Coordinates of C-alpha atoms in Angstrom, one line a residue:
M180 CA -2.7 -34.0 -5.3
N181 CA -3.5 -34.1 -9.0
R182 CA -7.1 -33.1 -8.3
L183 CA -5.9 -30.1 -6.2
S184 CA -3.6 -29.0 -9.0
A185 CA -6.5 -29.3 -11.5
D186 CA -8.7 -27.2 -9.3
I187 CA -6.1 -24.5 -8.9
S188 CA -5.3 -24.4 -12.6
G189 CA -9.0 -24.3 -13.4
L190 CA -9.6 -21.4 -11.0
F191 CA -7.1 -19.1 -12.7
S192 CA -7.7 -20.2 -16.3
P193 CA -10.9 -18.8 -17.8
S194 CA -12.5 -21.1 -20.3
D195 CA -12.9 -18.4 -22.9
L196 CA -9.2 -17.8 -23.5
R197 CA -7.8 -18.8 -26.8
P198 CA -4.5 -20.6 -26.2
R199 CA -3.1 -19.8 -29.7
S200 CA -3.2 -16.1 -29.3
H201 CA -2.2 -16.3 -25.6
T202 CA 1.5 -16.9 -26.2
G203 CA 1.8 -14.2 -28.9
F204 CA 0.0 -11.7 -26.6
L205 CA 2.4 -12.4 -23.7
A206 CA 5.4 -11.9 -25.9
G207 CA 4.1 -8.7 -27.3
A208 CA 3.0 -7.4 -23.9
V209 CA 6.4 -8.1 -22.3
C210 CA 8.1 -6.2 -25.1
L211 CA 5.7 -3.2 -24.7
L212 CA 6.1 -3.2 -21.0
A213 CA 9.9 -3.3 -21.2
M214 CA 9.8 -0.4 -23.7
A215 CA 7.5 1.7 -21.5
L216 CA 9.6 1.1 -18.4
G217 CA 12.8 1.9 -20.3
Y218 CA 11.2 5.1 -21.6
Y219 CA 10.2 6.3 -18.1
V220 CA 13.5 5.3 -16.6
S221 CA 15.3 7.3 -19.3
L222 CA 13.2 10.4 -18.4
D223 CA 13.7 10.0 -14.6
P224 CA 16.2 7.4 -13.4
G225 CA 14.8 7.7 -9.9
W226 CA 11.3 6.6 -10.9
L227 CA 12.0 3.0 -10.0
R228 CA 15.1 3.8 -7.9
V229 CA 17.3 2.0 -10.4
W230 CA 20.5 3.3 -8.8
I231 CA 20.7 0.1 -6.7
D232 CA 24.0 -1.6 -7.2
L233 CA 23.1 -4.6 -9.2
T234 CA 26.6 -6.1 -9.0
R235 CA 25.7 -7.7 -5.7
A236 CA 24.4 -11.2 -5.7
S237 CA 21.5 -10.4 -3.5
H238 CA 20.3 -7.7 -5.9
W239 CA 20.5 -10.1 -8.8
L240 CA 18.5 -12.6 -6.8
G241 CA 15.9 -9.8 -6.3
V242 CA 15.8 -9.3 -10.1
L243 CA 15.2 -13.0 -10.7
I244 CA 12.5 -13.1 -8.0
G245 CA 10.9 -10.1 -9.6
A246 CA 10.9 -11.7 -13.0
G247 CA 9.3 -14.8 -11.6
V248 CA 6.6 -12.8 -9.9
F249 CA 6.1 -11.0 -13.3
L250 CA 5.5 -14.3 -15.1
V251 CA 3.2 -15.7 -12.3
I252 CA 1.0 -12.6 -12.4
L253 CA 0.7 -12.8 -16.1
R254 CA -0.2 -16.5 -15.9
W255 CA -2.4 -16.4 -12.8
P256 CA -3.9 -12.9 -12.2
G257 CA -5.7 -14.2 -9.1
V258 CA -2.4 -14.6 -7.4
G259 CA -1.6 -11.0 -8.4
L260 CA -4.8 -9.9 -6.7
L261 CA -3.8 -11.6 -3.4
L262 CA -0.3 -10.1 -3.7
L263 CA -1.8 -6.7 -4.2
V264 CA -4.1 -7.0 -1.1
A265 CA -1.2 -8.3 1.0
T266 CA 1.1 -5.5 -0.2
I267 CA -1.4 -2.8 0.6
Y268 CA -2.3 -4.1 4.1
T269 CA 1.3 -4.7 5.2
N270 CA 2.4 -1.3 3.8
I271 CA 5.5 -3.2 2.6
S272 CA 5.8 -1.0 -0.5
E273 CA 6.1 2.3 1.5
I274 CA 8.4 0.6 4.0
G275 CA 10.8 -0.5 1.3
V276 CA 10.9 2.9 -0.4
R277 CA 11.3 5.1 2.6
H278 CA 13.5 3.0 4.8
Y279 CA 15.5 0.7 2.4
Q280 CA 15.5 2.6 -0.9
W281 CA 13.9 -0.3 -2.6
P282 CA 11.8 0.0 -5.8
S283 CA 8.2 0.7 -5.1
L284 CA 6.5 -2.7 -5.1
L285 CA 3.1 -1.1 -5.8
Q286 CA 4.5 0.7 -8.9
L287 CA 5.9 -2.6 -10.1
V288 CA 2.9 -4.8 -9.4
M289 CA 0.1 -2.4 -10.6
P290 CA 1.3 -2.3 -14.2
L291 CA 1.6 -6.1 -14.2
L292 CA -2.0 -6.5 -12.9
A293 CA -3.2 -3.9 -15.4
L294 CA -1.4 -5.8 -18.1
A295 CA -3.0 -9.1 -17.0
I296 CA -6.5 -7.4 -17.2
L297 CA -5.7 -6.1 -20.7
G298 CA -4.4 -9.5 -21.8
R299 CA -7.7 -11.1 -20.9
Q300 CA -9.5 -8.4 -22.8
L301 CA -7.5 -9.1 -25.9
V302 CA -7.7 -12.9 -25.8
S303 CA -11.3 -13.2 -24.5
S304 CA -14.1 -14.1 -26.9
R305 CA -16.3 -11.3 -25.4
P306 CA -13.9 -8.7 -24.2
R307 CA -15.3 -6.0 -21.8
L308 CA -13.9 -4.3 -18.8
V309 CA -15.8 -4.6 -15.5
V310 CA -17.1 -1.2 -14.6
D311 CA -19.4 0.2 -12.0
A312 CA -21.4 3.5 -11.6
L313 CA -19.3 4.2 -8.6
L314 CA -16.4 4.9 -10.9
A315 CA -18.2 8.0 -12.2
L316 CA -18.2 9.4 -8.6
L317 CA -14.5 8.5 -8.2
I318 CA -13.6 10.3 -11.4
L319 CA -15.7 13.4 -10.4
Y320 CA -13.9 13.3 -7.1
T321 CA -10.6 13.3 -8.9
V322 CA -11.7 16.3 -10.9
V323 CA -12.6 18.2 -7.8
I324 CA -9.2 17.4 -6.2
F325 CA -7.5 18.7 -9.4
A326 CA -9.8 21.8 -9.5
S327 CA -9.1 22.6 -5.8
S328 CA -5.4 22.3 -6.4
V329 CA -5.5 25.2 -8.9
R330 CA -5.8 27.7 -6.1
A331 CA -3.3 25.9 -3.8
V332 CA -0.5 28.0 -2.5
N333 CA 1.8 25.0 -2.6
P334 CA 1.2 23.1 -5.9
E335 CA 3.6 20.4 -5.0
L336 CA 1.5 19.3 -2.0
A337 CA -1.6 19.5 -4.2
D338 CA 0.0 17.3 -6.9
E339 CA 1.1 14.8 -4.3
R340 CA -2.5 14.5 -3.0
L341 CA -3.8 14.2 -6.6
F342 CA -1.2 11.5 -7.4
D343 CA -2.1 9.5 -4.3
H344 CA -5.8 9.6 -5.3
L345 CA -5.0 8.5 -8.8
K346 CA -3.1 5.5 -7.3
S347 CA -6.2 4.7 -5.2
L348 CA -8.4 4.9 -8.3
A349 CA -6.1 2.5 -10.0
I350 CA -6.4 0.1 -7.1
V351 CA -10.2 0.2 -7.3
L352 CA -10.1 -0.5 -11.0
V353 CA -7.7 -3.4 -10.7
V354 CA -9.5 -5.1 -7.8
I355 CA -13.0 -5.0 -9.3
N356 CA -11.6 -6.5 -12.5
L357 CA -9.5 -9.2 -10.9
M358 CA -11.9 -10.4 -8.1
T359 CA -14.4 -12.3 -10.2
S360 CA -15.5 -15.3 -8.2
R361 CA -16.8 -16.2 -4.8
L362 CA -13.6 -18.2 -4.3
D363 CA -11.6 -15.0 -5.0
L364 CA -13.8 -13.2 -2.3
R365 CA -13.0 -16.0 0.2
H366 CA -9.3 -16.0 -0.6
V367 CA -9.0 -12.2 -0.3
T368 CA -10.8 -12.4 3.1
W369 CA -8.4 -15.0 4.4
V370 CA -5.4 -13.0 3.1
L371 CA -6.6 -10.0 5.1
V372 CA -7.2 -12.0 8.2
L373 CA -3.9 -13.8 8.0
V374 CA -2.0 -10.5 7.3
G375 CA -3.7 -9.0 10.4
A376 CA -2.7 -12.1 12.5
F377 CA 0.9 -11.8 11.2
L378 CA 1.3 -8.1 12.0
S379 CA -0.5 -8.5 15.4
T380 CA 1.7 -11.5 16.3
I381 CA 4.8 -9.3 15.7
S382 CA 3.3 -6.6 17.8
M383 CA 2.4 -8.9 20.7
Y384 CA 5.9 -10.5 20.6
Q385 CA 7.3 -7.0 21.1
V386 CA 5.0 -6.4 24.0
A387 CA 5.5 -9.8 25.6
T388 CA 9.3 -9.7 25.4
S389 CA 9.8 -5.9 25.6
A390 CA 11.6 -6.1 22.3
Y391 CA 10.8 -2.6 21.4
T392 CA 14.1 -1.9 19.7
Q393 CA 13.3 -4.6 17.1
E394 CA 11.2 -3.3 14.2
F395 CA 11.2 -6.5 12.1
G396 CA 12.1 -4.8 8.9
G397 CA 9.6 -1.9 9.6
L398 CA 6.6 -4.2 10.1
G399 CA 6.7 -3.7 13.9
R400 CA 7.4 0.0 14.5
I401 CA 7.2 1.5 18.0
K402 CA 6.3 5.0 19.2
V403 CA 7.1 6.2 22.7
A404 CA 4.2 8.5 23.6
H405 CA 1.9 9.8 26.3
I406 CA -0.5 7.2 27.7
V407 CA -2.3 8.7 30.7
D408 CA -1.4 11.3 33.3
R409 CA 2.4 11.6 33.2
V410 CA 3.0 8.1 31.9
R411 CA 4.9 7.7 28.7
Q412 CA 5.7 4.3 27.3
P413 CA 6.0 2.4 24.0
R414 CA 2.9 2.1 21.9
I415 CA 2.9 -0.5 19.1
A416 CA 2.6 1.2 15.7
G417 CA 2.8 -1.7 13.2
P418 CA 3.9 -1.1 9.6
V419 CA 2.4 2.4 9.4
G420 CA 4.5 3.9 12.2
D421 CA 1.6 5.5 14.1
P422 CA -0.4 3.7 16.8
N423 CA -3.7 5.4 16.0
F424 CA -3.5 4.6 12.3
Y425 CA -2.4 1.1 13.1
A426 CA -5.5 0.7 15.2
Q427 CA -7.6 2.1 12.3
I428 CA -6.4 -0.6 9.9
L429 CA -6.8 -3.4 12.5
V430 CA -10.5 -2.5 13.3
P431 CA -11.9 -3.7 9.9
L432 CA -10.1 -7.1 10.4
V433 CA -12.0 -7.9 13.6
P434 CA -15.4 -8.5 12.0
L435 CA -13.7 -10.5 9.2
A436 CA -11.9 -12.7 11.6
F437 CA -15.0 -13.1 13.8
Y438 CA -17.3 -14.2 10.9
Q439 CA -14.6 -16.6 9.7
L440 CA -14.5 -18.1 13.2
W441 CA -18.3 -18.6 13.4
K442 CA -19.1 -19.6 9.8
E443 CA -16.1 -21.6 8.5
P444 CA -17.0 -25.3 8.5
S445 CA -13.5 -26.5 8.9
L446 CA -12.2 -26.9 12.5
R447 CA -8.7 -26.1 11.5
L448 CA -9.8 -22.8 9.8
K449 CA -11.9 -22.0 12.9
L450 CA -8.8 -22.3 15.1
I451 CA -6.8 -20.1 12.8
A452 CA -9.6 -17.5 12.8
A453 CA -9.8 -17.7 16.6
Y454 CA -6.0 -17.1 16.9
S455 CA -6.2 -14.2 14.4
L456 CA -9.1 -12.6 16.3
S457 CA -7.3 -12.9 19.6
M458 CA -4.0 -11.4 18.3
I459 CA -5.7 -8.6 16.4
S460 CA -7.9 -7.7 19.4
L461 CA -4.9 -7.6 21.8
A462 CA -2.9 -5.6 19.3
L463 CA -5.7 -3.1 19.3
V464 CA -5.4 -2.8 23.1
F465 CA -1.7 -2.1 23.0
T466 CA -2.0 0.6 20.5
Y467 CA -3.7 2.5 23.3
S468 CA -5.8 4.2 20.6
R469 CA -9.0 5.5 22.1
G470 CA -10.4 6.2 18.6
G471 CA -9.7 2.6 17.6
I472 CA -11.5 1.2 20.6
L473 CA -14.5 3.6 20.1
A474 CA -14.6 2.4 16.4
L475 CA -14.6 -1.2 17.5
A476 CA -17.3 -0.6 20.0
V477 CA -19.5 1.0 17.2
V478 CA -18.9 -2.0 15.0
V479 CA -19.9 -4.5 17.8
L480 CA -23.0 -2.4 18.7
L481 CA -24.1 -2.2 15.1
A482 CA -23.6 -5.9 14.6
V483 CA -25.8 -6.6 17.6
I484 CA -28.5 -4.2 16.4
M485 CA -28.4 -5.8 13.0
K486 CA -28.7 -9.2 14.8
K487 CA -25.5 -10.3 13.0
I488 CA -24.1 -11.2 16.4
K489 CA -26.5 -13.0 18.7
P490 CA -26.5 -12.5 22.5
R491 CA -25.2 -16.0 23.1
H492 CA -22.2 -15.2 20.8
L493 CA -21.4 -12.2 23.0
V494 CA -21.6 -14.3 26.1
L495 CA -19.4 -17.0 24.6
G496 CA -17.0 -14.5 23.3
F497 CA -16.7 -12.9 26.7
I498 CA -15.9 -16.2 28.2
L499 CA -13.3 -17.0 25.6
F500 CA -11.6 -13.7 25.8
L501 CA -11.7 -13.4 29.6
P502 CA -8.2 -14.9 30.0
L503 CA -6.9 -12.4 27.5
W504 CA -8.3 -9.5 29.6
L505 CA -5.8 -10.5 32.4
V506 CA -2.9 -9.2 30.2
V507 CA -4.6 -5.9 29.6
P508 CA -2.4 -3.2 31.3
R509 CA -3.9 -0.8 33.9
E510 CA -2.7 2.1 31.7
F511 CA -5.2 1.0 29.1
E512 CA -8.1 1.4 31.5
G513 CA -6.7 4.7 32.6
R514 CA -6.4 5.9 29.0
L515 CA -10.0 4.9 28.2
S516 CA -11.2 6.9 31.3
T517 CA -9.9 10.1 29.7
L518 CA -12.7 9.7 27.1
K519 CA -15.1 11.3 29.6
Q520 CA -13.4 14.6 28.8
L521 CA -15.3 14.4 25.5
I522 CA -18.6 14.6 27.3
P523 CA -20.1 18.1 27.1
G524 CA -20.1 19.8 30.4
A525 CA -17.6 17.4 32.0
D526 CA -15.9 18.9 35.1
E527 CA -12.3 19.4 34.1
T528 CA -11.3 20.7 37.5
S529 CA -11.4 17.1 38.9
M530 CA -9.3 15.6 36.2
D531 CA -6.0 16.0 34.4
V532 CA -6.9 17.4 31.0
D533 CA -5.3 15.5 28.2
T534 CA -3.3 17.9 26.1
S535 CA -3.8 15.7 23.0
F536 CA -7.5 16.5 23.2
R537 CA -6.8 20.2 23.3
E538 CA -4.4 19.9 20.4
R539 CA -6.9 18.0 18.3
V540 CA -9.6 20.5 19.1
L541 CA -7.3 23.2 17.8
L542 CA -6.5 21.3 14.6
M543 CA -10.2 20.7 14.0
Q544 CA -11.1 24.3 14.7
V545 CA -8.6 25.5 12.1
A546 CA -10.0 23.1 9.5
W547 CA -13.5 24.4 10.2
E548 CA -12.5 28.0 9.8
M549 CA -10.8 27.2 6.5
F550 CA -14.0 25.6 5.3
R551 CA -16.0 28.6 6.4
D552 CA -13.7 30.9 4.5
H553 CA -13.6 28.7 1.4
P554 CA -16.8 26.7 1.4
V555 CA -16.9 25.7 -2.3
L556 CA -13.5 24.2 -3.2
G557 CA -11.5 24.7 -0.1
V558 CA -8.0 26.0 0.3
G559 CA -6.6 23.4 -2.1
A560 CA -5.8 19.7 -1.9
G561 CA -3.0 18.9 0.6
N562 CA -2.7 22.6 1.6
Y563 CA -4.2 22.6 5.1
S564 CA -0.7 22.8 6.6
E565 CA 0.2 25.8 4.5
H566 CA -2.6 27.9 6.1
Y567 CA -2.4 26.3 9.5
E568 CA -0.3 28.9 11.4
D569 CA -2.4 31.9 10.1
Y570 CA -5.7 30.3 11.2
A571 CA -4.3 29.1 14.5
Q572 CA -3.5 32.7 15.4
R573 CA -6.8 33.9 14.1
I574 CA -8.8 31.7 16.4
G575 CA -6.8 33.0 19.4
S576 CA -4.6 30.1 20.2
T577 CA -1.6 31.1 22.4
V578 CA 0.4 28.2 20.9
S579 CA 0.0 26.7 17.4
S580 CA 0.9 23.2 18.5
Y581 CA 1.8 21.2 21.6
E582 CA 4.8 19.3 20.3
D583 CA 6.9 18.9 17.2
F584 CA 7.0 22.6 16.6
G585 CA 7.5 23.5 13.0
Q586 CA 6.3 20.2 11.7
R587 CA 3.6 19.8 9.0
R588 CA 0.1 19.8 10.6
F589 CA -3.0 17.8 9.7
P590 CA -6.7 18.3 10.8
H591 CA -7.0 15.0 12.7
S592 CA -10.3 14.4 11.1
L593 CA -10.8 13.0 7.6
Y594 CA -14.1 14.8 7.1
L595 CA -12.8 18.2 8.2
E596 CA -9.7 17.6 6.1
I597 CA -11.8 17.0 3.0
A598 CA -14.1 20.0 3.8
A599 CA -11.1 22.3 4.4
E600 CA -9.1 21.3 1.3
T601 CA -11.8 20.5 -1.3
G602 CA -14.8 22.3 0.1
L603 CA -18.5 21.3 0.1
V604 CA -18.2 19.9 -3.4
G605 CA -15.5 17.4 -2.3
L606 CA -17.3 16.5 0.9
L607 CA -20.6 15.7 -0.9
L608 CA -18.8 13.6 -3.5
F609 CA -17.0 11.7 -0.8
A610 CA -20.2 11.1 1.1
G611 CA -21.8 9.9 -2.2
I612 CA -19.0 7.4 -2.7
V613 CA -19.6 6.1 0.9
V614 CA -23.4 5.8 0.4
V615 CA -23.1 4.0 -2.9
T616 CA -20.5 1.6 -1.5
F617 CA -22.9 0.6 1.3
L618 CA -25.7 0.2 -1.2
R619 CA -23.5 -2.1 -3.2
A620 CA -22.8 -4.1 -0.1
R621 CA -26.5 -4.4 0.8
S622 CA -27.2 -5.5 -2.8
A623 CA -24.4 -8.1 -2.7
I624 CA -25.7 -9.5 0.6
R625 CA -29.2 -9.9 -0.8
L626 CA -27.9 -11.5 -4.0
F627 CA -25.7 -14.0 -2.1
T628 CA -28.5 -14.8 0.3
K629 CA -31.0 -15.4 -2.5
A630 CA -28.5 -17.7 -4.2
G631 CA -28.1 -19.7 -1.0
D632 CA -24.5 -18.6 -0.5
I633 CA -24.8 -17.5 3.2
H634 CA -21.1 -17.6 3.8
S635 CA -20.3 -15.0 1.1
A636 CA -23.2 -12.9 2.4
H637 CA -21.6 -12.9 5.8
I638 CA -18.2 -12.0 4.3
V639 CA -19.7 -8.9 2.7
T640 CA -21.5 -8.1 6.0
A641 CA -18.1 -8.2 7.7
L642 CA -16.5 -6.0 5.1
A643 CA -19.3 -3.4 5.5
L644 CA -18.9 -3.5 9.3
G645 CA -15.2 -3.1 8.8
L646 CA -15.8 0.0 6.7
V647 CA -18.0 1.4 9.4
G648 CA -15.2 1.0 11.8
Y649 CA -12.7 2.7 9.5
L650 CA -15.1 5.6 8.9
T651 CA -15.8 5.9 12.6
S652 CA -12.1 6.1 13.5
S653 CA -11.7 8.7 10.7
V654 CA -13.7 11.1 12.8
F655 CA -10.5 11.5 14.8
L656 CA -7.9 10.8 12.1
H657 CA -7.0 12.5 8.8
G658 CA -6.6 10.7 5.5
H659 CA -3.0 9.6 5.7
Y660 CA -3.7 6.0 4.7
L661 CA -6.8 6.2 2.6
R662 CA -5.7 3.3 0.3
Y663 CA -7.1 1.0 3.0
F664 CA -10.4 2.7 2.7
W665 CA -10.4 2.4 -1.1
L666 CA -9.4 -1.3 -0.9
L667 CA -12.5 -2.0 1.3
V668 CA -14.7 0.0 -1.2
A669 CA -13.3 -2.0 -4.1
L670 CA -13.9 -5.3 -2.4
M671 CA -17.6 -4.5 -1.8
V672 CA -18.1 -3.3 -5.3
A673 CA -16.5 -6.4 -6.7
A674 CA -18.6 -8.6 -4.3
R675 CA -21.8 -7.0 -5.7
R676 CA -20.6 -7.8 -9.2
I677 CA -19.9 -11.4 -8.3
G678 CA -23.3 -11.7 -6.6
S679 CA -25.1 -10.4 -9.7
A680 CA -23.4 -12.9 -12.0
E681 CA -26.0 -15.1 -13.8
R682 CA -24.3 -18.4 -12.8
M683 CA -23.1 -18.4 -9.3
D684 CA -21.4 -21.7 -9.6
K685 CA -18.7 -20.3 -12.0
P686 CA -16.2 -17.5 -11.8
L687 CA -17.5 -14.2 -13.3
S688 CA -16.0 -13.8 -16.8
F689 CA -14.5 -10.6 -18.0
S690 CA -17.3 -10.3 -20.5
G691 CA -19.4 -8.2 -18.2

């Protein structure tokens, strides 16, 4: 026990910190943070939703827990990194704000993590922030979003999109500065896998018991929607509230869980990974998301081509998952059969045409027409919906939508959304970010392999495959939850930084 405590304390206590200045810094930092928060609250009392009645004991308990988290993050920033990853992937911050009027957890955690990074800069013997050339592309992309918003007919929507991107940029900066060792990489991977198992277990409990009225505090939301033909039934939507987006964030976790299953030396961890992989895979099925299944198929096919999954692994996996296939509903098979409608020249007279396909084609056609009319900077960040009705009529649609009349519309494709709203400039920059990210992943894999750390190399490979899955599903989904994409980008950039460290046996210092 003592040895474990020493290992943990050593992990989160860099050797180049000067203890004498550490206490003084923490005291000053707490004062500065309190002053900053007080200033912003005085300008806008709703910024942190401080109208919560603090006279109740439960709220005071929340304040004490928050203060404890504050001190833990300052003392052990690595714990803050894991908290950030879990917060993002469970979507707990948005759930709390929208459904329970809680303070934004991300708005509370991010300043603390930034403060922890700043603290290490001030007390380190060789202070220097970890940076990467990719950040230049991110900043340019931010500038393009701002420039496109100048011509937006609805500045509020443009500002909302810009603010969301700035938050994503902050996430990237914090992650690449806090994930500084191979152990951090492994811990983050397991947090992602365990979060996926946790969410999927909730989902499968709902399916197994038909407990669709229980949302488990917003972590297990349900959407009754069309499945196939005239069948409508509940689809699990997880913490994001939409089955397709839920499938999108589950797909990147499948290769992570798979590689942990095959490469972890511990039998207990293998069993945990096997359970996680089973639950995540089943949850994907019960989202009934065709885009999610296509994305997963692309990931598996790419892994086979890259020889990261051997044929015997596929055979063994098929044998292991054969019992799970018995619980797959017939409606799922029927829903997958509708994908043949996407094949050019398919005979629609012999099948019931899925209206969701027609609606998505309309949404995508509108985005393409916007891009053709505004090819340089688009119609403005977040302003697709403001122009939708005009363009839908222009292309000759008899109806502008198939359901939810009057609601805000989205292109149902991330790439067409970027093209329509930020033009060719934004699309090229986004593509550049994706290319550089994969180059960073390839470099990290080579560095880890050269150093003999095959396990870390496999983790980065799984992250890269997960990003491929996310990007594939984005062909059919707009950028509602891009922070998951930016998290994967940050992890691969940080992994490359760790791999390039001169001494692989020690955590990467903040000295660059």
